[in-house]
Short mmCIF file of C-alpha atoms in Angstrom, two decimals:
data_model
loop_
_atom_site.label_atom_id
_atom_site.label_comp_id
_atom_site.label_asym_id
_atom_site.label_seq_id
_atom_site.Cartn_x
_atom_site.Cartn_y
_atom_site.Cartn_z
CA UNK A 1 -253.51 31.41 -297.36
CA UNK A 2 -250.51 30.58 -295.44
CA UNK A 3 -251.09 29.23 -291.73
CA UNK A 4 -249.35 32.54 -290.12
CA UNK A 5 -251.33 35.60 -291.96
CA UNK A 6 -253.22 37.70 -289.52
CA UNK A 7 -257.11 37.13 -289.04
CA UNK A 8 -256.49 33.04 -288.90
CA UNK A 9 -255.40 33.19 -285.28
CA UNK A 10 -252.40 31.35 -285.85
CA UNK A 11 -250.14 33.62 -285.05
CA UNK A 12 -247.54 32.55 -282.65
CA UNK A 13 -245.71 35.35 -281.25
CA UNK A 14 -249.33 36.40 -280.56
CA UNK A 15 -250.13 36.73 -276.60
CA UNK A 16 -252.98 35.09 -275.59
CA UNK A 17 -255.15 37.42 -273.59
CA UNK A 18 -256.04 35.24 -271.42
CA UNK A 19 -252.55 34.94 -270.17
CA UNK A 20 -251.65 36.92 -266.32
CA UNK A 21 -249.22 39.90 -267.39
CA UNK A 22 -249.24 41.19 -264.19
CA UNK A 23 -246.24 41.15 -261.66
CA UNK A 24 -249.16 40.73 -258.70
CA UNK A 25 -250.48 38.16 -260.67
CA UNK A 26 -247.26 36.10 -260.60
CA UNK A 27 -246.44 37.14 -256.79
CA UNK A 28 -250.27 35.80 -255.74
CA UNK A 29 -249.90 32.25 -257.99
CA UNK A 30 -246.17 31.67 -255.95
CA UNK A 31 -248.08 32.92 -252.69
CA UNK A 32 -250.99 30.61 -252.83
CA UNK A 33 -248.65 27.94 -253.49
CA UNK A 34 -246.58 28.44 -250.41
CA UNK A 35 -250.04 28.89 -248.59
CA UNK A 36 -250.78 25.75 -249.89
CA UNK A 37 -247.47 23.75 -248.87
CA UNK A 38 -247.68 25.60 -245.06
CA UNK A 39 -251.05 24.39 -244.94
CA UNK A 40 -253.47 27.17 -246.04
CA UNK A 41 -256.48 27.29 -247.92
CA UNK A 42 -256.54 26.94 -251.72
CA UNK A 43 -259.19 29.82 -252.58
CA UNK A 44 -259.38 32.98 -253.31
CA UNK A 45 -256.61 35.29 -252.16
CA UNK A 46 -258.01 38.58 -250.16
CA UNK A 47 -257.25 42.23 -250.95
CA UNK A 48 -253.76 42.95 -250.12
CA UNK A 49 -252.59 39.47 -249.45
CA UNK A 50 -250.09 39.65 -252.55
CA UNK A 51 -248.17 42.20 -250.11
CA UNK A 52 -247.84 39.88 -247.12
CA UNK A 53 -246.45 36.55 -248.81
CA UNK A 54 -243.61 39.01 -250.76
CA UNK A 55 -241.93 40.24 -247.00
CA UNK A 56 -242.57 36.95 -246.13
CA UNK A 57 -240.29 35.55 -248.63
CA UNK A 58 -238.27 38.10 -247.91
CA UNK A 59 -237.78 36.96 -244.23
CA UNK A 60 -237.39 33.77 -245.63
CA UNK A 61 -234.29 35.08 -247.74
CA UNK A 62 -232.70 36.94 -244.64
CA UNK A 63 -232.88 34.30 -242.16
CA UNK A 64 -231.15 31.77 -245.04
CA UNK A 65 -228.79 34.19 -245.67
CA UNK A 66 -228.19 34.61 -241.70
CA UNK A 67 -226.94 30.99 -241.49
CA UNK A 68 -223.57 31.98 -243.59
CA UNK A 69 -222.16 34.01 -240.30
CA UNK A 70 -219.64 31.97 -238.03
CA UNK A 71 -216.59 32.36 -236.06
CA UNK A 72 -213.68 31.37 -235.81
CA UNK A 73 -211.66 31.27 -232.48
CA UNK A 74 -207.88 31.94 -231.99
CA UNK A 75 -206.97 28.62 -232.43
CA UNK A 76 -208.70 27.48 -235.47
CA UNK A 77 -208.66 28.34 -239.25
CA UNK A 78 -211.86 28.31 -241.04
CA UNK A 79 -212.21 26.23 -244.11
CA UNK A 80 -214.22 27.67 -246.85
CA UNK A 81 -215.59 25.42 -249.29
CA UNK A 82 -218.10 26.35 -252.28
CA UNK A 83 -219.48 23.48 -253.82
CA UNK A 84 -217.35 21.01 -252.46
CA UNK A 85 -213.79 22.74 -253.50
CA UNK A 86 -211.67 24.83 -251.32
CA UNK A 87 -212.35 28.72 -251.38
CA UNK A 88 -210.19 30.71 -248.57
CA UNK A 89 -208.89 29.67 -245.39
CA UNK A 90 -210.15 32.56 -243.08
CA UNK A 91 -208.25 33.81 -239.54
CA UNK A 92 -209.57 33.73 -236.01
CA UNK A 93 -212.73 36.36 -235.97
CA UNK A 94 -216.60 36.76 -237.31
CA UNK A 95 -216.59 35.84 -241.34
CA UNK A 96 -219.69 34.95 -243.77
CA UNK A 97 -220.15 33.15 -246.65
CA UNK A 98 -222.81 31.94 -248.60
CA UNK A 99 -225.69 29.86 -246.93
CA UNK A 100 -225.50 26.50 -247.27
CA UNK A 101 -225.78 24.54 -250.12
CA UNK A 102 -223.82 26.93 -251.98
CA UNK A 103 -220.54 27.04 -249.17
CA UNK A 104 -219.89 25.59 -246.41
CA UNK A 105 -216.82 25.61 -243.89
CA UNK A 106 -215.04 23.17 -241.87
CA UNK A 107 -213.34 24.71 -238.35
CA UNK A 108 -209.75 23.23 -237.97
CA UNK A 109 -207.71 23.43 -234.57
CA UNK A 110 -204.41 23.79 -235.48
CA UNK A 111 -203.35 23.95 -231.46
CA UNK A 112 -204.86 21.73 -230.24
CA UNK A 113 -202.90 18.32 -229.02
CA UNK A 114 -204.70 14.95 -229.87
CA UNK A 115 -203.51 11.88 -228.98
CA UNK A 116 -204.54 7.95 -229.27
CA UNK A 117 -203.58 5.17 -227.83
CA UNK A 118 -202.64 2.29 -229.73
CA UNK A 119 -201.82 -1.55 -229.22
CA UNK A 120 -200.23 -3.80 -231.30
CA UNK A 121 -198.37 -7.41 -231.63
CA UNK A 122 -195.40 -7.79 -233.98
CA UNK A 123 -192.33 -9.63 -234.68
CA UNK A 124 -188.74 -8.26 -233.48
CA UNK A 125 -185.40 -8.81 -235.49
CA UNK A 126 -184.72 -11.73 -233.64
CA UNK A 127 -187.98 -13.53 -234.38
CA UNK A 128 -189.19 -12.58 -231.04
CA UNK A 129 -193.42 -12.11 -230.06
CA UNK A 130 -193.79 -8.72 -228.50
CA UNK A 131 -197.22 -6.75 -226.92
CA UNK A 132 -196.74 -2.68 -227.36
CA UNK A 133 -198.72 -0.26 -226.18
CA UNK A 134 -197.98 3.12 -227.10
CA UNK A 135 -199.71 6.55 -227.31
CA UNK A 136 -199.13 9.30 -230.41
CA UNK A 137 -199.56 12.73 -229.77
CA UNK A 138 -200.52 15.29 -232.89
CA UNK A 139 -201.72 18.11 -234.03
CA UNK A 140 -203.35 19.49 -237.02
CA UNK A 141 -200.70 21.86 -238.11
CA UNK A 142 -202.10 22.19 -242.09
CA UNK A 143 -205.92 23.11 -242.31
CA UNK A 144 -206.36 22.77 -246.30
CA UNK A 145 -204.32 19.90 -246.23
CA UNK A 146 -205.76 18.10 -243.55
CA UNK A 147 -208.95 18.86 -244.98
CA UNK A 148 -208.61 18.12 -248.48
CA UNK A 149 -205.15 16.03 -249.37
CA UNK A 150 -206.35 12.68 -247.16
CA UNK A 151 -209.53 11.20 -247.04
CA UNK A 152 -210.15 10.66 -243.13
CA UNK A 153 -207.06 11.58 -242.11
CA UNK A 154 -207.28 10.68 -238.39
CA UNK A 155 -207.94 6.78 -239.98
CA UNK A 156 -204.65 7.19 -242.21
CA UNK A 157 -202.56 8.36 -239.33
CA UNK A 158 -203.20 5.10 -237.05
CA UNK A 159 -202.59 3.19 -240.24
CA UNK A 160 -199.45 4.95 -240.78
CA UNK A 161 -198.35 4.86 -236.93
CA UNK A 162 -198.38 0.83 -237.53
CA UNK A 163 -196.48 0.56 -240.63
CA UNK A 164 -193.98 3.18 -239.19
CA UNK A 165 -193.74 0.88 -235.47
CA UNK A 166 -193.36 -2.28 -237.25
CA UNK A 167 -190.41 -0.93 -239.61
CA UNK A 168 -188.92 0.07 -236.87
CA UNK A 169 -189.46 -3.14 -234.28
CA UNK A 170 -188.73 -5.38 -236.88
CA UNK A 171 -185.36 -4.35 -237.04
CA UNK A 172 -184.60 -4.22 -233.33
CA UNK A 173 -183.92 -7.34 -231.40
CA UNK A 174 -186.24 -8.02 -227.91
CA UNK A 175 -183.31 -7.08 -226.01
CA UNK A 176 -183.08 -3.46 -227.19
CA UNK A 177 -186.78 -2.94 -227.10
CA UNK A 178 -186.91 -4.21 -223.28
CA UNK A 179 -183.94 -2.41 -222.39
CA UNK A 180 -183.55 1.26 -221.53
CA UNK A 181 -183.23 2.80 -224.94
CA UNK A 182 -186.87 2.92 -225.74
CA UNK A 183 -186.54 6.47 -226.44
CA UNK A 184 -184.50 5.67 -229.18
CA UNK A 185 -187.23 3.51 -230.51
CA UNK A 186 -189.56 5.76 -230.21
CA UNK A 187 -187.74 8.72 -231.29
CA UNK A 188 -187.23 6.49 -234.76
CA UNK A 189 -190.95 5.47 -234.64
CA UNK A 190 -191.53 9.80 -234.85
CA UNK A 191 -189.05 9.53 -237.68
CA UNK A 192 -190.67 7.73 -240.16
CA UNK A 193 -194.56 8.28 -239.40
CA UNK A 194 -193.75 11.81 -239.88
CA UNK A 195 -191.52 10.95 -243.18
CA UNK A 196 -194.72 9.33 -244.35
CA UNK A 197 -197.38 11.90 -243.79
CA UNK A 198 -195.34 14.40 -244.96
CA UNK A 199 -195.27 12.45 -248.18
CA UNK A 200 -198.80 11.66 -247.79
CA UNK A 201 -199.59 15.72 -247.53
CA UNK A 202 -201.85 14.93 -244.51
CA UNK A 203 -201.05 18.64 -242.80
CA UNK A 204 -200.45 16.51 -239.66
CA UNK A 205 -197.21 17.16 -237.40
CA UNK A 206 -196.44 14.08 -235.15
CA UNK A 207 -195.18 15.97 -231.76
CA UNK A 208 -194.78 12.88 -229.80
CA UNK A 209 -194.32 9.05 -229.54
CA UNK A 210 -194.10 7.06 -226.12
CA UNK A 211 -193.71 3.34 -225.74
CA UNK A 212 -195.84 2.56 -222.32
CA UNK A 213 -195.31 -1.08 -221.75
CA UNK A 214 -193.36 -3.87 -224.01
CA UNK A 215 -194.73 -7.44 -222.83
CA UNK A 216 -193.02 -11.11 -224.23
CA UNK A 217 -194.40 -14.29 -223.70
CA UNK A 218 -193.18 -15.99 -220.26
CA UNK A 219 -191.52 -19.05 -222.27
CA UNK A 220 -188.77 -16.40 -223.50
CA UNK A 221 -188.77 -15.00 -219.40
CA UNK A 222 -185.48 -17.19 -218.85
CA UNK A 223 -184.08 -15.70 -222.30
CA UNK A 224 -184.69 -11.77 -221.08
CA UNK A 225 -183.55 -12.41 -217.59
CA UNK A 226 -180.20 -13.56 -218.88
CA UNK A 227 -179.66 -11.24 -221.09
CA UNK A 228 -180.39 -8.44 -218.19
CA UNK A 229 -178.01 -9.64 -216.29
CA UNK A 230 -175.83 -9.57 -218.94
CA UNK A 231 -176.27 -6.28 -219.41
CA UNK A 232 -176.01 -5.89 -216.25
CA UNK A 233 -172.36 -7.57 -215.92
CA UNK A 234 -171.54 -5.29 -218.93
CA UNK A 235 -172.10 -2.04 -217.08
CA UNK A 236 -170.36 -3.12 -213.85
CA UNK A 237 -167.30 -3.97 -216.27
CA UNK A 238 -167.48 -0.76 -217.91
CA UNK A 239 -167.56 0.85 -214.35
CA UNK A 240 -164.75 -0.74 -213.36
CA UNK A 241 -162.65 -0.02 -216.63
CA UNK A 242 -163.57 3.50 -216.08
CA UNK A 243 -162.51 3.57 -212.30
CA UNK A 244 -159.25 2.04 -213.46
CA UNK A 245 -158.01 3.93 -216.15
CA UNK A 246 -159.34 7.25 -213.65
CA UNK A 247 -156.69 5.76 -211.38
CA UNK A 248 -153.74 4.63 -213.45
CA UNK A 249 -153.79 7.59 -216.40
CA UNK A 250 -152.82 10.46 -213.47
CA UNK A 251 -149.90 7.87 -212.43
CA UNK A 252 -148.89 7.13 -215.73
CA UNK A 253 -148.65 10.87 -216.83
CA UNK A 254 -146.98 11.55 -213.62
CA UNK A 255 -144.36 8.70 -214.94
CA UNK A 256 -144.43 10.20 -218.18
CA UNK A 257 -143.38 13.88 -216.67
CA UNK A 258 -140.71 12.50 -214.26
CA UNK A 259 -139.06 10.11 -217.10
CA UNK A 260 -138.97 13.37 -219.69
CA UNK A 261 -137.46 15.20 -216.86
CA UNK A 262 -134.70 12.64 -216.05
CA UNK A 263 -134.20 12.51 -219.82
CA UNK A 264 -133.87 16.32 -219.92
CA UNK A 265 -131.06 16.10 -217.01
CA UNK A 266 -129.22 13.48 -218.48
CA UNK A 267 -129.23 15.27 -222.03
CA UNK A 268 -127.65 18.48 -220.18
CA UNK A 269 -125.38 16.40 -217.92
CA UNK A 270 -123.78 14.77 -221.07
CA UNK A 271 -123.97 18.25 -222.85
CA UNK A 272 -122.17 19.49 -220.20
CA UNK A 273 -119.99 16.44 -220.08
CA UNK A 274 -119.14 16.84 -223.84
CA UNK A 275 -117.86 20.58 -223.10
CA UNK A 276 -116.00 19.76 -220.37
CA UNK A 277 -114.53 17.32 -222.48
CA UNK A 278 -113.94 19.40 -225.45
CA UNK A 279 -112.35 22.30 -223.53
CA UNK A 280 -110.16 19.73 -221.43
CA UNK A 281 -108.98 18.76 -224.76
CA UNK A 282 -108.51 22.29 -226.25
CA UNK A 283 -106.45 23.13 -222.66
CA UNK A 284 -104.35 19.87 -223.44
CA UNK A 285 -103.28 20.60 -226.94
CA UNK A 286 -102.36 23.85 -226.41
CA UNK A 287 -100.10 22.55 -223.88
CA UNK A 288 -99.11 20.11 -226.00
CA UNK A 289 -98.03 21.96 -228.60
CA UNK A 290 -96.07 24.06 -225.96
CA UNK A 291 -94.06 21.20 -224.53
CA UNK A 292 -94.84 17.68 -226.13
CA UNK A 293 -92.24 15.19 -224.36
CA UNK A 294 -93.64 16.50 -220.86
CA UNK A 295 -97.16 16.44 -222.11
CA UNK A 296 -96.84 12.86 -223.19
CA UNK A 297 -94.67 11.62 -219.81
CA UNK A 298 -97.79 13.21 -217.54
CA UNK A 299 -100.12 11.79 -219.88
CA UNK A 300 -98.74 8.33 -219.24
CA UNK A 301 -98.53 8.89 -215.43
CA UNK A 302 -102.16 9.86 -215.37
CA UNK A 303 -103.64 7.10 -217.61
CA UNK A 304 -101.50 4.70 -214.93
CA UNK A 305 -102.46 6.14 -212.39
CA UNK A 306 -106.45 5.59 -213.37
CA UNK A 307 -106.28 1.99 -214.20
CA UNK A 308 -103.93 0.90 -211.03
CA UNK A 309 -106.04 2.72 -209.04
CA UNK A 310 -108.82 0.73 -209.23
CA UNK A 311 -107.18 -2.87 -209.44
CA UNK A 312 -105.59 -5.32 -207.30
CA UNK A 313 -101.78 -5.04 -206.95
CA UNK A 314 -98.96 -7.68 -206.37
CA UNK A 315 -95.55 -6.28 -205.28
CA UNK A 316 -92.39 -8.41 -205.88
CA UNK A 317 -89.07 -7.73 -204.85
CA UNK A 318 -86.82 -7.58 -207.90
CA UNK A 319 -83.71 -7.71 -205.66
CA UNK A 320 -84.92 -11.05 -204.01
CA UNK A 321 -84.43 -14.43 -204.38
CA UNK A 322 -87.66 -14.37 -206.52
CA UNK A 323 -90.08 -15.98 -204.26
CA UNK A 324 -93.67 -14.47 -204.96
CA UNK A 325 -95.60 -13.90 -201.65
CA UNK A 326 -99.15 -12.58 -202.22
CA UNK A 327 -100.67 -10.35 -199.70
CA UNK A 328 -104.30 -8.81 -200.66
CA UNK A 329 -104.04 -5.69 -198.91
CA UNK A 330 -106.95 -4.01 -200.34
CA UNK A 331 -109.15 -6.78 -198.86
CA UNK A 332 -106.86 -6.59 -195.33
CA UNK A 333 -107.78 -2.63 -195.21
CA UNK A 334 -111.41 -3.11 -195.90
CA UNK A 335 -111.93 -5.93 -193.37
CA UNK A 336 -109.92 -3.82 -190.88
CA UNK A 337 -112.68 -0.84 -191.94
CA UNK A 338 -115.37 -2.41 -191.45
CA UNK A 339 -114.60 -4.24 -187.86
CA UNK A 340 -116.39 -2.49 -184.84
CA UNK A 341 -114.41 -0.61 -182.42
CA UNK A 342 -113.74 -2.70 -179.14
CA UNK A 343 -112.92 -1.64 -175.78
CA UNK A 344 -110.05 -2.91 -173.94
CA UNK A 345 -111.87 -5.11 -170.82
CA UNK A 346 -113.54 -6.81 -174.25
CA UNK A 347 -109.87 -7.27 -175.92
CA UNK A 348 -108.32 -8.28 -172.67
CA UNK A 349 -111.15 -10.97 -171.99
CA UNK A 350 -111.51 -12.25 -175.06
CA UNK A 351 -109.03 -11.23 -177.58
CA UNK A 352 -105.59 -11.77 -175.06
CA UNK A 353 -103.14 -11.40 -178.30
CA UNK A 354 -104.11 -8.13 -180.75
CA UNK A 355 -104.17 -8.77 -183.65
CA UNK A 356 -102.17 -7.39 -185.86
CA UNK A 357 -103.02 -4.83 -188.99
CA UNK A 358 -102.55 -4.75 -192.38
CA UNK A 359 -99.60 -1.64 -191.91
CA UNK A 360 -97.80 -4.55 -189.32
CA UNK A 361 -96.99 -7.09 -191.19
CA UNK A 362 -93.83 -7.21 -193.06
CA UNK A 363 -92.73 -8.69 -196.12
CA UNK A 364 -89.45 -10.83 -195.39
CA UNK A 365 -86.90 -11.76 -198.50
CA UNK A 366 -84.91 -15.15 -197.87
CA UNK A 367 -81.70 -12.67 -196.88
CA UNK A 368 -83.63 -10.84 -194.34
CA UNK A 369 -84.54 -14.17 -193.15
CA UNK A 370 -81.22 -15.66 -193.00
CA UNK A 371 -79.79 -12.20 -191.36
CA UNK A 372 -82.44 -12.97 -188.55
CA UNK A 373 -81.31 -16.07 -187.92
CA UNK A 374 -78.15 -15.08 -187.69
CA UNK A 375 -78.61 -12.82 -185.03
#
């Protein structure tokens, strides 16, 4: 007989009757269990009991379910994560999801401003010891990334902020960094933390960096106060160049004007010059060819007439004995011109013989001489 034939009780898709097929059977074993674990008794449920521990589950399932409500205010972005990976990123308002441990959600400020302060020692370019204290202002512009893309991304961005400060210092000598261009250090120091979290995908926007205080060791005090004053120096010197050429740039375009100006008269004075030449010229050939001999003769008297005019002059008398007697009367007439006017008490007292002029004395020959001794 084989071990499954009916009648040997081997059956085995064969219920055993012993077995609860009732739906308030299973609902009174789960019930006397919970009764158990809240601390009820172990015995025998009473009529209508069954009833009681299903709305009690029931509550139980409602108020679970009541945890997945939350809101989110205007300034934040919900999070939604369902088993540990990213879901939806809900807007400001009342949302649910599923009670916790199936999803949960993180609340993200992405208007809010953080900051940190942060101090630090490093090396400048020119091997210098410096203190900083700064402060870094941020905010969490990128909810899934921020959440998700770094792990502890507040940790990351300090990191970050001192790789990005000591690029920067390392490069700068203690002179620029005590100086009055921090901003430009800082503004650099914005530069390249953001360049990195951007890379990084952190969701983080730098919005600020300010340098508060830059300290140096007292033995480098003599060092920083010479170098302030040359600084110093340099800016009165620059001052002063600037004052100058203010002054001397209005003279020397004034200079400028007035030289083009003279140039522009003497360009039309020759010009005009020229023409008056030219038509001089024209006038004189056409007299020329009218009447050449006279032309020529008046041409000669002029041309004479300009270079004696001008020159000293000896007369001779070609009839004389040929004795040369020199009298500079261009230097008699301009002595005579330039004497001042006496009166006659003043030429009787002190001047008893006049003198004579220039148009007074007379030029003798030895004939006229010998006539006057004659008489």
């Amino acid at each position: 007989m084989a071990w499954n034939e009916s009648g040997n009780g081997k059956d085995p898709w064969k219920r055993d009757d012993n077995e609860p097929n009732d739906l308030d059977q299973i609902v009174q074993n789960w019930q006397r269990r919970i009764s158990s674990l809240l601390g009820g008794g172990g015995g025998r449920q009473q009529p209508g009991g069954g009833t009681g521990g299903f709305f009690l589950i029931i509550l139980l399932l409602v108020a679970w379910g009541a945890t997945g409500f939350y809101r989110v205010d205007e300034a934040e972005r919900g999070v939604v994560q369902r088993f540990g990976a990213y879901t939806v990123t809900t807007l400001p308002g009342l949302h649910w999801h599923l009670p916790y441990p199936l999803e949960t959600v993180d609340l993200v400020n992405i208007n809010a401003v953080s900051n940190y302060a942060y101090r630090t020692e490093m090396l400048t370019a020119d091997e210098q010891y410096v203190f900083i204290d700064m402060v870094v202002q941020f905010r969490r512009t990128d909810p899934v990334k921020y959440s998700f893309e770094v792990v502890e991304p507040d940790l990351t961005l300090q990191d970050v902020t001192e790789s990005a400060l000591r690029e920067v210092v390392g490069t700068s000598e203690l002179e620029v960094l005590i100086a009055a261009r921090r901003d430009e250090i800082a503004s650099r120091s914005r530069e390249v933390l953001q360049n990195t979290l951007d890379s990084y995908g952190a969701g983080i926007t730098v919005t600020s960096i300010s340098l508060e205080n830059v300290n140096y060791p007292q033995a480098v005090q003599s060092a920083v106060d010479d170098a302030q004053k040359a600084r110093n120096d340099s800016e009165r010197y620059s001052f002063e160049a600037d004052a100058y050429a203010r002054d001397i740039i209005p003279k020397a375009r004034g200079n400028a004007a007035r030289i083009l100006q003279d140039a522009q008269g003497y360009r039309d004075r020759v010009i005009a010059d020229a023409e008056g030449e030219a038509a001089r010229f024209e006038a004189m050939l056409t007299e020329y060819q009218r009447a050449p001999q006279v032309t020529r003769q008046r041409l000669y008297i002029d041309a004479i007439e300009e270079v004696y005019g001008n020159s000293n002059k000896v007369f001779l008398d070609s009839e004389g004995s040929g004795n040369l007697l020199y009298l500079p009367i261009d230097r008699l007439l301009d002595q005579e011109s330039r004497r001042e006017p006496v009166t006659d008490m003043t030429r009787s007292a002190d001047s008893p013989t006049p003198q004579q002029s220039p148009t007074d004395i007379r030029v003798e020959s030895p004939d006229m001489r010998e006539r006057r001794v004659r008489q």
